[in-house]
Amino acid sequence: MSGEEAWIRAFAASVIELEAPAAVKADVQGFLAGHGVPAEALVALPEAAAERLAIYRTMVHGRLRGAVEDFLPNTATRLGRLRLRLEIAQFVAEAAPVAPYFWRVTGEFLRWARPRWAVDTTLPDYLLELALHEWSDAELGNLPAGGEAASGKPLALDGPVQFDGTVRLRRYRWAVHRASATEAPPAEATALLQYRDRSDHQVKTLELTPRAAAVTERLLAGEPLQGALQGACAELGVALDDELLAAMAGYFADLAERGALLGAA
Amino acid sequence: MSFRAGISARAAVPTGVGLGLRGPFLAEVDRGAADGRVPFWEVSPDNYVARGGSRPARLASVAERFPILSHGLSLSLGGLDPLDAEFLAGLRGFLDAGLRSPWHSDHLCFSGHDGKMLHDLLPLPWTTASARRVAARVREVSERLERPMLVENISYYLPLGGAPLDEAAFVVEVLERADCGLLLDVNNVFVNASNFGFDPLEWLARVPLDRVVQLHVAGHEFWDDERRDLIIDTHGAPVRSEVDALLAWVIERTGALPVLLERDENIPPLAELLAERDRVDAVYQAALARHAAGAAA
């Protein structure tokens, strides 16, 4: 390993490794030497090297933390600054961002945090779902998909339907969309349909009834309309009657008007 | 084709003092709030590539009315990892799609290591081996993007010990080996000069001004307001008079260039930012007049 490579590896390690702050503070030369920086380079280090190296770590972690605070404001408030700082340090050490796009950092962080938070009893039960909901808003708002041309074909019972590329069905155990900055969401099974509006680019959220959610889930999976309706009714133990068909017709018309449902696929 | 010829062949180069097109005022600019007030906008493609929604739609609208300069943050030109082919392809597609930027620029730093992206500008050792490696990557990026590249000098807070070159020598070596242009950040020169006790004009005098294609100016802040012994390049404050002076020094010698006023933290309302742009532009115009007078004499 050349001296140049060793410097870059050591520098990166000071930002990434969980134990780096203590090791750098205790013996910066030993830390760098341990990562292969040649002895002759260490002699020329300035007196404040440990402090300066730590500044880079602070800046990198602070920038990542800021991204999470921006995209998950209510989640970040509930975690608290100290806990979020520790989470970011752990994230950087274990996974770290990979994509070159800064706006995706929060999604990468959440992908890493999800299995940990799901079993972490020190966190509010609803926190993971609140975070997923906050990120869903940002993710759909920035998805490259969306705004596809409509097929122009009317819905047909024997065929699947075409949604806008940003339409997603999210299911939560808490009504996370009703959480405020300070109030916890009600513990209420919730199905949300989200999509990005074609004209103002804002992410819109619709709270769905159980039957609308069941039908939508099947349609998003590509089932033909008739099969989706029959399957949803069977799943929920409700009759596929005129009332349900009328309600679904109204729901589809609303989605079409919003530009979320584009017609038959 | 030299980098100069490459630039001339691509698009008209805007001059004067422009601004970075940032999220907080993108919608305002799209609605025309800065029309006639800014000669160009600089955008970071990293914030637009592989992204949908309002941002790219608004940028497309702004790009119809203003020249756009492209400046990235994520290429990790000095990194040890291979260049990210997928990112470069996306960047190329974005630049080809109608921005008409005469070049793309990024920083003389590394931003990631071992597959981890750290999203910051981390310093490189100032060695010939490093300059050779970085220059080869700059050339590769330029070829893959099929457009000239500029590299930007960064602020650093810890020079990596034992390097045989100093920063200016390192920058010059990269420029010559890569045959690329310099995006000269005079605020970074000032920050480094203040933090490490050298004369910024001596540093500037060592840079080949014929390779300077664009300038950056910005404000900075102290790391510790009580100790005031280290300046950090935050882009979070108005430009200081010492940085104005360095801007003027360069423009007096080069003539008209695009100058970008950077503001990325504590972003004020657009009207306030435009007022600061006007103030920096007055510095720029005065220097330009002195350049013209010198040329006439």
Coordinates of C-alpha atoms in Angstrom, one line a residue:
Chain A
M1 CA 0.0 0.0 0.0
S2 CA 1.5 3.4 -1.0
G3 CA 1.6 6.3 1.4
E4 CA -1.0 8.0 -0.6
E5 CA -3.4 5.1 -0.3
A6 CA -2.7 4.8 3.4
W7 CA -3.5 8.4 4.0
I8 CA -6.9 8.1 2.3
R9 CA -7.7 4.8 4.0
A10 CA -6.7 6.3 7.4
F11 CA -8.6 9.5 6.8
A12 CA -11.7 7.6 5.8
A13 CA -11.4 5.3 8.8
S14 CA -11.3 8.3 11.1
V15 CA -14.7 9.3 9.8
I16 CA -16.2 5.8 9.5
E17 CA -15.0 3.7 12.4
L18 CA -17.0 3.7 15.6
E19 CA -14.0 3.7 17.9
A20 CA -12.1 6.3 15.9
P21 CA -12.9 9.3 18.0
A22 CA -11.5 7.8 21.2
A23 CA -8.5 6.3 19.4
V24 CA -7.7 9.5 17.6
K25 CA -7.9 11.5 20.8
A26 CA -5.8 9.1 22.7
D27 CA -3.0 8.8 20.1
V28 CA -3.5 10.2 16.7
Q29 CA -0.2 9.1 15.4
G30 CA -0.9 5.5 16.6
F31 CA -4.3 5.6 14.9
L32 CA -2.8 6.7 11.6
A33 CA 0.2 4.3 11.8
G34 CA -2.3 1.5 12.6
H35 CA -3.9 2.2 9.2
G36 CA -0.6 2.2 7.4
V37 CA 0.5 5.8 7.2
P38 CA 4.3 5.8 7.0
A39 CA 6.3 6.9 10.0
E40 CA 8.0 9.8 8.0
A41 CA 4.6 11.3 7.3
L42 CA 3.6 11.2 10.9
V43 CA 6.5 13.3 12.0
A44 CA 5.2 16.2 10.0
L45 CA 1.8 16.2 11.5
P46 CA 0.7 19.5 13.1
E47 CA 0.1 19.7 16.8
A48 CA -3.6 20.0 16.4
A49 CA -3.9 16.9 14.1
A50 CA -6.2 15.0 16.4
E51 CA -8.6 17.9 16.7
R52 CA -8.5 18.6 13.0
L53 CA -9.2 15.0 12.1
A54 CA -12.1 15.0 14.5
I55 CA -13.5 18.1 12.8
Y56 CA -13.9 16.2 9.5
R57 CA -15.8 13.4 11.3
T58 CA -18.1 16.0 13.0
M59 CA -18.7 17.6 9.6
V60 CA -19.5 14.4 7.8
H61 CA -21.7 13.0 10.5
G62 CA -23.4 16.4 11.0
R63 CA -24.3 16.7 7.3
L64 CA -25.8 13.2 7.3
R65 CA -27.7 13.9 10.5
G66 CA -29.0 17.1 9.0
A67 CA -30.4 15.2 6.0
V68 CA -32.3 12.8 8.3
E69 CA -33.6 15.7 10.3
D70 CA -34.8 17.4 7.1
F71 CA -36.6 14.4 5.8
L72 CA -37.8 12.8 9.0
P73 CA -38.5 15.9 11.2
N74 CA -41.0 14.2 13.6
T75 CA -39.0 11.1 13.9
A76 CA -35.8 13.0 14.6
T77 CA -37.6 15.1 17.3
R78 CA -38.8 11.9 19.1
L79 CA -35.3 10.3 18.8
G80 CA -33.6 13.3 20.3
R81 CA -30.3 14.8 19.1
L82 CA -28.0 12.6 21.2
R83 CA -29.8 9.4 20.1
L84 CA -29.8 10.4 16.5
R85 CA -26.1 11.3 16.7
L86 CA -25.4 7.7 18.0
E87 CA -27.6 6.2 15.3
I88 CA -25.8 8.1 12.6
A89 CA -22.4 7.0 13.9
Q90 CA -23.5 3.4 14.0
F91 CA -25.0 3.7 10.5
V92 CA -21.8 5.1 9.1
A93 CA -19.7 2.4 10.7
E94 CA -22.0 -0.5 9.7
A95 CA -23.4 0.5 6.4
A96 CA -22.9 4.1 5.4
P97 CA -24.5 5.9 2.4
V98 CA -23.6 4.3 -0.9
A99 CA -25.4 6.3 -3.5
P100 CA -23.8 9.5 -4.9
Y101 CA -27.0 11.3 -4.4
F102 CA -27.3 13.2 -1.1
W103 CA -31.1 13.3 -1.1
R104 CA -31.1 9.5 -0.9
V105 CA -29.1 9.4 2.4
T106 CA -32.2 9.3 4.6
G107 CA -33.6 6.3 2.7
E108 CA -30.3 4.5 3.0
F109 CA -30.3 5.3 6.7
L110 CA -33.8 4.1 7.2
R111 CA -33.1 0.8 5.3
W112 CA -30.3 0.2 7.8
A113 CA -32.3 1.3 10.9
R114 CA -35.5 -0.6 10.0
P115 CA -34.6 -4.1 11.3
R116 CA -33.0 -2.6 14.4
W117 CA -35.8 -0.2 15.3
A118 CA -38.4 -2.9 14.7
V119 CA -37.1 -4.8 17.8
D120 CA -35.8 -1.9 19.8
T121 CA -38.0 -1.6 22.9
T122 CA -36.5 1.7 24.0
L123 CA -38.2 3.4 21.1
P124 CA -41.9 4.3 20.9
D125 CA -43.8 1.4 19.2
Y126 CA -44.9 3.6 16.3
L127 CA -41.6 5.3 15.6
L128 CA -40.4 3.0 12.8
E129 CA -43.8 3.4 11.0
L130 CA -43.7 7.2 11.5
A131 CA -40.3 7.3 10.0
L132 CA -41.3 5.1 7.0
H133 CA -44.3 7.4 6.4
E134 CA -42.2 10.6 6.6
W135 CA -39.7 9.0 4.2
S136 CA -42.4 7.8 1.8
D137 CA -43.5 11.4 1.4
A138 CA -39.9 12.4 0.4
E139 CA -39.3 9.3 -1.7
L140 CA -42.4 9.6 -3.8
G141 CA -41.8 13.4 -4.2
N142 CA -38.5 12.6 -5.8
L143 CA -39.0 9.3 -7.6
P144 CA -37.9 9.4 -11.3
A145 CA -41.1 7.6 -12.2
G146 CA -44.4 9.4 -12.5
G147 CA -46.3 11.4 -15.1
E148 CA -46.6 8.4 -17.5
A149 CA -48.9 8.7 -20.5
A150 CA -52.3 7.2 -20.0
S151 CA -53.2 4.2 -22.1
G152 CA -56.4 5.9 -23.2
K153 CA -58.3 2.6 -22.8
P154 CA -61.3 2.4 -20.5
L155 CA -61.2 0.0 -17.5
A156 CA -62.2 -3.5 -18.4
L157 CA -63.2 -6.2 -15.9
D158 CA -60.9 -8.8 -17.5
G159 CA -57.8 -6.7 -17.6
P160 CA -55.4 -5.0 -15.2
V161 CA -55.3 -1.3 -14.7
Q162 CA -52.5 1.3 -15.1
F163 CA -51.6 3.5 -12.2
D164 CA -49.2 6.5 -12.3
G165 CA -45.7 5.3 -11.5
T166 CA -45.7 7.0 -8.1
V167 CA -48.8 5.3 -6.7
R168 CA -48.0 3.3 -3.6
L169 CA -50.2 1.6 -1.0
R170 CA -48.8 1.8 2.5
R171 CA -50.1 -0.2 5.5
Y172 CA -49.4 0.8 9.0
R173 CA -50.5 -0.3 12.5
W174 CA -50.7 3.3 13.6
A175 CA -52.4 6.2 11.9
V176 CA -49.0 7.8 11.3
H177 CA -50.4 10.4 8.9
R178 CA -52.3 11.9 11.9
A179 CA -49.2 12.3 14.1
S180 CA -48.1 15.8 14.9
A181 CA -44.8 17.1 16.0
T182 CA -45.7 16.3 19.6
E183 CA -48.7 14.0 19.6
A184 CA -48.3 10.2 19.0
P185 CA -50.4 8.7 16.2
P186 CA -53.5 6.7 17.3
A187 CA -53.0 2.9 17.4
E188 CA -55.2 2.2 14.4
A189 CA -54.6 -0.1 11.5
T190 CA -54.3 2.3 8.5
A191 CA -54.0 1.9 4.7
L192 CA -52.8 5.0 2.8
L193 CA -52.6 5.5 -0.9
Q194 CA -50.0 8.0 -1.9
Y195 CA -49.1 9.5 -5.2
R196 CA -47.4 12.5 -6.6
D197 CA -49.7 15.1 -8.2
R198 CA -48.9 15.6 -11.8
S199 CA -49.4 19.4 -11.8
D200 CA -48.1 20.6 -8.5
H201 CA -45.7 17.7 -7.8
Q202 CA -46.9 17.5 -4.2
V203 CA -47.3 14.0 -2.7
K204 CA -51.0 13.4 -1.9
T205 CA -52.2 11.0 0.8
L206 CA -55.6 9.3 0.8
E207 CA -56.8 7.2 3.7
L208 CA -58.4 4.1 2.3
T209 CA -61.3 2.0 3.6
P210 CA -60.3 -1.7 4.1
R211 CA -62.1 -2.8 1.0
A212 CA -60.5 0.0 -1.2
A213 CA -57.1 -1.0 0.2
A214 CA -57.7 -4.7 -0.5
V215 CA -58.7 -4.0 -4.1
T216 CA -55.9 -1.5 -4.7
E217 CA -53.3 -3.9 -3.3
R218 CA -54.4 -6.5 -5.8
L219 CA -54.6 -4.1 -8.7
L220 CA -51.1 -2.8 -7.9
A221 CA -49.9 -6.4 -8.0
G222 CA -51.2 -6.6 -11.6
E223 CA -54.4 -8.6 -11.0
P224 CA -57.3 -8.1 -13.5
L225 CA -60.0 -5.8 -12.2
Q226 CA -62.6 -8.5 -11.8
G227 CA -60.2 -10.8 -10.0
A228 CA -59.1 -8.0 -7.7
L229 CA -62.7 -7.2 -6.7
Q230 CA -63.5 -10.9 -6.1
G231 CA -60.3 -11.6 -4.3
A232 CA -60.7 -8.5 -2.1
C233 CA -64.3 -9.4 -1.2
A234 CA -63.3 -13.0 -0.4
E235 CA -60.4 -11.8 1.7
L236 CA -62.6 -9.4 3.8
G237 CA -65.7 -11.7 3.8
V238 CA -67.9 -9.1 2.2
A239 CA -70.4 -9.5 -0.6
L240 CA -69.5 -8.3 -4.1
D241 CA -72.8 -6.4 -4.4
D242 CA -74.1 -3.3 -6.2
E243 CA -73.2 -1.1 -3.2
L244 CA -69.6 -2.2 -3.3
L245 CA -69.4 -1.9 -7.1
A246 CA -70.8 1.7 -6.9
A247 CA -68.4 2.6 -4.2
M248 CA -65.4 1.2 -6.2
A249 CA -66.6 3.0 -9.3
G250 CA -66.6 6.3 -7.4
Y251 CA -63.2 5.5 -6.0
F252 CA -61.7 4.8 -9.4
A253 CA -63.3 7.9 -10.9
D254 CA -61.7 10.0 -8.1
L255 CA -58.3 8.4 -8.7
A256 CA -58.7 9.0 -12.4
E257 CA -59.5 12.6 -11.8
R258 CA -56.5 13.0 -9.7
G259 CA -54.3 11.5 -12.4
A260 CA -53.3 8.5 -10.2
L261 CA -55.3 6.0 -12.2
L262 CA -54.6 6.1 -15.9
G263 CA -57.1 3.6 -17.4
A264 CA -56.7 0.0 -18.5
A265 CA -53.1 -1.3 -18.7
Chain B
M1 CA -8.4 19.2 -28.5
S2 CA -7.2 21.4 -25.6
F3 CA -9.6 22.1 -22.8
R4 CA -9.9 25.7 -24.0
A5 CA -10.8 24.6 -27.5
G6 CA -13.3 22.1 -26.0
I7 CA -15.0 24.9 -24.0
S8 CA -15.2 27.2 -27.0
A9 CA -16.7 24.4 -29.1
R10 CA -19.5 23.7 -26.7
A11 CA -21.4 26.7 -25.7
A12 CA -21.2 30.5 -25.1
V13 CA -19.6 31.1 -21.7
P14 CA -21.5 33.5 -19.4
T15 CA -19.6 36.0 -17.4
G16 CA -20.3 38.2 -14.4
V17 CA -21.5 37.2 -11.0
G18 CA -24.0 34.3 -10.8
L19 CA -25.7 32.3 -8.1
G20 CA -26.1 28.7 -7.1
L21 CA -29.6 27.5 -7.9
R22 CA -30.7 26.1 -4.5
G23 CA -33.8 24.3 -3.4
P24 CA -35.2 27.0 -1.0
F25 CA -35.6 29.5 -3.8
L26 CA -35.9 27.3 -6.9
A27 CA -39.6 27.8 -7.2
E28 CA -39.2 31.6 -6.9
V29 CA -36.6 31.7 -9.6
D30 CA -38.8 29.6 -11.8
R31 CA -41.6 32.1 -11.3
G32 CA -39.2 34.9 -12.6
A33 CA -38.1 36.5 -9.3
A34 CA -34.5 36.8 -10.6
D35 CA -35.1 37.4 -14.2
G36 CA -32.7 40.1 -15.5
R37 CA -30.7 40.0 -12.2
V38 CA -28.4 37.1 -12.6
P39 CA -26.2 36.3 -15.7
F40 CA -26.2 32.5 -15.0
W41 CA -27.1 29.9 -12.4
E42 CA -24.8 27.1 -11.3
V43 CA -26.4 23.8 -10.5
S44 CA -25.2 20.6 -9.0
P45 CA -26.4 17.7 -11.2
D46 CA -26.0 15.4 -8.2
N47 CA -29.2 16.9 -6.9
Y48 CA -31.1 16.3 -10.1
V49 CA -29.8 13.1 -11.7
A50 CA -32.1 10.1 -11.3
R51 CA -34.6 12.3 -9.6
G52 CA -38.2 13.2 -10.5
G53 CA -40.8 15.6 -9.2
S54 CA -40.7 19.4 -9.0
R55 CA -36.9 20.0 -9.0
P56 CA -36.1 18.7 -12.5
A57 CA -39.3 20.3 -13.9
R58 CA -38.4 23.7 -12.5
L59 CA -34.7 23.4 -13.5
A60 CA -35.8 22.7 -17.1
S61 CA -37.9 25.8 -17.0
V62 CA -35.1 28.0 -15.6
A63 CA -32.6 26.6 -18.1
E64 CA -34.8 27.9 -20.9
R65 CA -34.2 31.4 -19.7
F66 CA -30.7 31.4 -18.2
P67 CA -27.3 29.9 -19.0
I68 CA -26.4 27.1 -16.6
L69 CA -23.0 26.0 -15.3
S70 CA -22.6 22.5 -14.0
H71 CA -20.7 21.8 -10.8
G72 CA -20.7 18.5 -9.0
L73 CA -19.9 17.2 -5.5
S74 CA -19.8 13.5 -5.8
L75 CA -17.3 12.3 -8.4
S76 CA -14.6 11.7 -5.7
L77 CA -11.9 12.6 -8.2
G78 CA -9.2 11.7 -5.7
G79 CA -10.8 8.6 -4.4
L80 CA -9.3 5.1 -4.5
D81 CA -12.6 3.4 -5.6
P82 CA -13.2 3.1 -9.3
L83 CA -15.2 5.9 -10.9
D84 CA -18.9 5.2 -10.6
A85 CA -19.9 4.2 -14.1
E86 CA -23.6 4.3 -13.5
F87 CA -23.4 7.8 -11.9
L88 CA -21.3 9.0 -14.8
A89 CA -23.8 7.7 -17.3
G90 CA -26.6 9.4 -15.5
L91 CA -24.6 12.6 -15.3
R92 CA -23.8 12.4 -19.0
G93 CA -27.5 12.0 -19.8
F94 CA -28.5 14.9 -17.6
L95 CA -25.9 17.2 -19.1
D96 CA -26.8 16.1 -22.6
A97 CA -30.5 16.7 -22.0
G98 CA -30.4 20.4 -22.5
L99 CA -28.4 22.2 -19.9
R100 CA -25.8 23.5 -22.4
S101 CA -23.2 23.9 -19.7
P102 CA -19.9 24.5 -21.4
W103 CA -18.1 22.2 -18.9
H104 CA -18.6 20.1 -15.8
S105 CA -16.6 20.7 -12.6
D106 CA -15.9 18.9 -9.4
H107 CA -13.4 19.1 -6.5
L108 CA -9.8 18.1 -5.9
C109 CA -10.7 15.8 -3.1
F110 CA -12.0 12.3 -2.2
S111 CA -15.6 11.9 -1.1
G112 CA -16.0 8.2 -0.5
H113 CA -14.0 5.1 0.2
D114 CA -14.4 1.4 0.0
G115 CA -17.9 1.8 -1.5
K116 CA -19.0 4.2 1.2
M117 CA -20.1 7.7 0.2
L118 CA -19.2 10.3 2.8
H119 CA -20.7 13.3 1.0
D120 CA -17.9 15.7 2.0
L121 CA -14.8 17.1 0.5
L122 CA -11.9 15.2 2.1
P123 CA -8.3 16.2 1.5
L124 CA -5.7 14.4 -0.6
P125 CA -2.0 13.9 0.0
W126 CA 0.0 16.4 -2.1
T127 CA 2.2 14.0 -3.9
T128 CA 3.2 13.6 -7.6
A129 CA 1.7 10.1 -7.5
S130 CA -1.5 11.5 -6.2
A131 CA -1.6 14.2 -8.8
R132 CA -0.9 11.7 -11.6
R133 CA -3.7 9.4 -10.4
V134 CA -6.2 12.3 -10.0
A135 CA -5.3 13.7 -13.4
A136 CA -5.9 10.4 -15.0
R137 CA -9.3 10.2 -13.4
V138 CA -10.1 13.8 -14.5
R139 CA -9.2 12.8 -18.1
E140 CA -11.4 9.7 -17.9
V141 CA -14.4 11.7 -16.6
S142 CA -13.9 14.3 -19.3
E143 CA -13.9 11.5 -21.9
R144 CA -16.9 9.8 -20.5
L145 CA -18.9 13.0 -20.2
E146 CA -17.6 14.2 -23.6
R147 CA -17.1 17.7 -22.3
P148 CA -14.2 19.7 -20.7
M149 CA -13.6 19.3 -17.0
L150 CA -12.6 21.9 -14.4
V151 CA -11.3 21.0 -11.0
E152 CA -11.8 23.1 -7.9
N153 CA -9.3 23.8 -5.1
I154 CA -10.8 23.0 -1.7
S155 CA -10.6 24.2 1.8
Y156 CA -8.6 21.9 4.0
Y157 CA -8.2 21.8 7.8
L158 CA -5.5 19.2 8.1
P159 CA -2.7 19.0 5.6
L160 CA -1.7 15.3 5.3
G161 CA 1.8 15.2 6.8
G162 CA 5.0 14.6 4.9
A163 CA 3.8 15.4 1.4
P164 CA 6.6 16.6 -0.9
L165 CA 4.5 19.2 -2.7
D166 CA 2.4 22.0 -1.3
E167 CA -1.2 22.6 -2.3
A168 CA -0.4 25.1 -5.1
A169 CA 2.2 22.8 -6.6
F170 CA -0.3 19.9 -6.4
V171 CA -3.0 21.9 -8.1
V172 CA -0.8 23.0 -10.9
E173 CA 0.5 19.4 -11.4
V174 CA -3.1 18.1 -11.7
L175 CA -4.1 20.9 -14.1
E176 CA -1.1 20.2 -16.4
R177 CA -1.3 16.5 -16.3
A178 CA -5.1 16.4 -16.9
D179 CA -5.0 19.4 -19.3
C180 CA -8.1 20.7 -17.6
G181 CA -9.4 24.0 -16.4
L182 CA -9.3 25.4 -12.9
L183 CA -12.4 26.5 -11.0
L184 CA -10.6 28.8 -8.7
D185 CA -12.3 29.2 -5.3
V186 CA -10.7 32.3 -3.9
N187 CA -12.6 31.9 -0.6
N188 CA -10.9 28.5 -0.2
V189 CA -7.6 30.2 -0.9
F190 CA -8.4 32.7 1.8
V191 CA -9.6 30.1 4.3
N192 CA -6.5 28.0 3.8
A193 CA -4.2 31.0 4.0
S194 CA -5.8 32.2 7.2
N195 CA -5.8 28.8 8.8
F196 CA -2.2 27.9 7.9
G197 CA -0.6 31.4 7.8
F198 CA 0.5 31.9 4.2
D199 CA 0.0 34.8 1.8
P200 CA -3.0 34.1 -0.5
L201 CA -1.6 36.4 -3.2
E202 CA 1.6 34.4 -3.3
W203 CA -0.5 31.2 -3.7
L204 CA -2.5 32.8 -6.5
A205 CA 0.6 34.0 -8.2
R206 CA 1.7 30.4 -8.6
V207 CA -1.5 29.3 -10.3
P208 CA -1.5 29.5 -14.2
L209 CA -4.2 32.1 -14.7
D210 CA -4.7 31.0 -18.3
R211 CA -6.3 27.8 -16.9
V212 CA -8.7 29.7 -14.6
V213 CA -12.1 29.3 -16.3
Q214 CA -14.5 30.1 -13.4
L215 CA -14.3 31.6 -9.9
H216 CA -16.1 30.8 -6.7
V217 CA -16.6 33.3 -3.8
A218 CA -18.3 32.5 -0.6
G219 CA -18.5 33.4 3.1
H220 CA -17.1 31.3 5.9
E221 CA -17.4 31.0 9.7
F222 CA -15.2 30.2 12.7
W223 CA -15.3 26.6 13.9
D224 CA -15.2 27.9 17.5
D225 CA -16.5 31.5 17.9
E226 CA -14.5 31.9 21.1
R227 CA -11.1 30.6 20.0
R228 CA -11.5 32.0 16.4
D229 CA -8.4 30.0 15.4
L230 CA -9.9 28.0 12.6
I231 CA -12.1 29.1 9.7
I232 CA -14.5 26.6 8.1
D233 CA -15.7 27.0 4.5
T234 CA -19.4 26.8 5.4
H235 CA -20.8 29.0 2.6
G236 CA -23.0 30.2 5.4
A237 CA -22.2 33.9 5.6
P238 CA -21.7 37.0 3.4
V239 CA -18.5 37.3 1.5
R240 CA -15.8 39.1 3.4
S241 CA -13.8 42.0 2.0
E242 CA -10.6 40.0 2.0
V243 CA -12.2 37.5 -0.4
D244 CA -13.5 40.4 -2.5
A245 CA -9.9 41.6 -2.8
L246 CA -8.8 38.2 -4.0
L247 CA -11.6 38.1 -6.6
A248 CA -10.6 41.6 -7.8
W249 CA -6.9 40.5 -8.0
V250 CA -7.8 37.7 -10.3
I251 CA -10.2 39.5 -12.5
E252 CA -7.8 42.4 -13.0
R253 CA -5.4 39.8 -14.5
T254 CA -7.8 37.5 -16.4
G255 CA -10.6 39.8 -17.6
A256 CA -14.2 38.6 -17.7
L257 CA -15.1 35.2 -16.2
P258 CA -18.1 33.6 -14.6
V259 CA -18.0 34.2 -10.9
L260 CA -20.2 32.2 -8.6
L261 CA -21.4 33.5 -5.3
E262 CA -22.0 30.4 -3.2
R263 CA -24.5 30.2 -0.4
D264 CA -25.4 26.8 1.0
E265 CA -26.0 27.4 4.7
N266 CA -28.1 30.1 6.5
I267 CA -29.6 30.8 3.1
P268 CA -31.2 34.2 3.2
P269 CA -34.4 35.2 1.3
L270 CA -33.7 35.5 -2.4
A271 CA -34.0 39.3 -2.4
E272 CA -31.2 39.5 0.2
L273 CA -29.0 37.1 -1.8
L274 CA -29.6 39.1 -5.0
A275 CA -28.5 42.2 -3.1
E276 CA -25.3 40.5 -2.1
R277 CA -24.8 39.4 -5.6
D278 CA -25.1 43.0 -6.7
R279 CA -22.5 44.0 -4.1
V280 CA -20.0 41.3 -5.3
D281 CA -20.8 42.3 -8.9
A282 CA -19.7 45.9 -8.1
V283 CA -16.3 44.5 -7.0
Y284 CA -16.2 42.4 -10.1
Q285 CA -17.1 45.3 -12.5
A286 CA -14.5 47.6 -10.9
A287 CA -11.8 45.0 -11.3
L288 CA -13.0 44.4 -14.9
A289 CA -12.7 48.1 -15.6
R290 CA -9.1 48.1 -14.2
H291 CA -8.3 45.1 -16.4
A292 CA -9.7 47.0 -19.4
A293 CA -7.7 50.1 -18.5
G294 CA -4.6 48.1 -18.1
A295 CA -5.1 46.4 -21.4
A296 CA -5.7 49.8 -23.1
A297 CA -2.5 51.2 -21.6

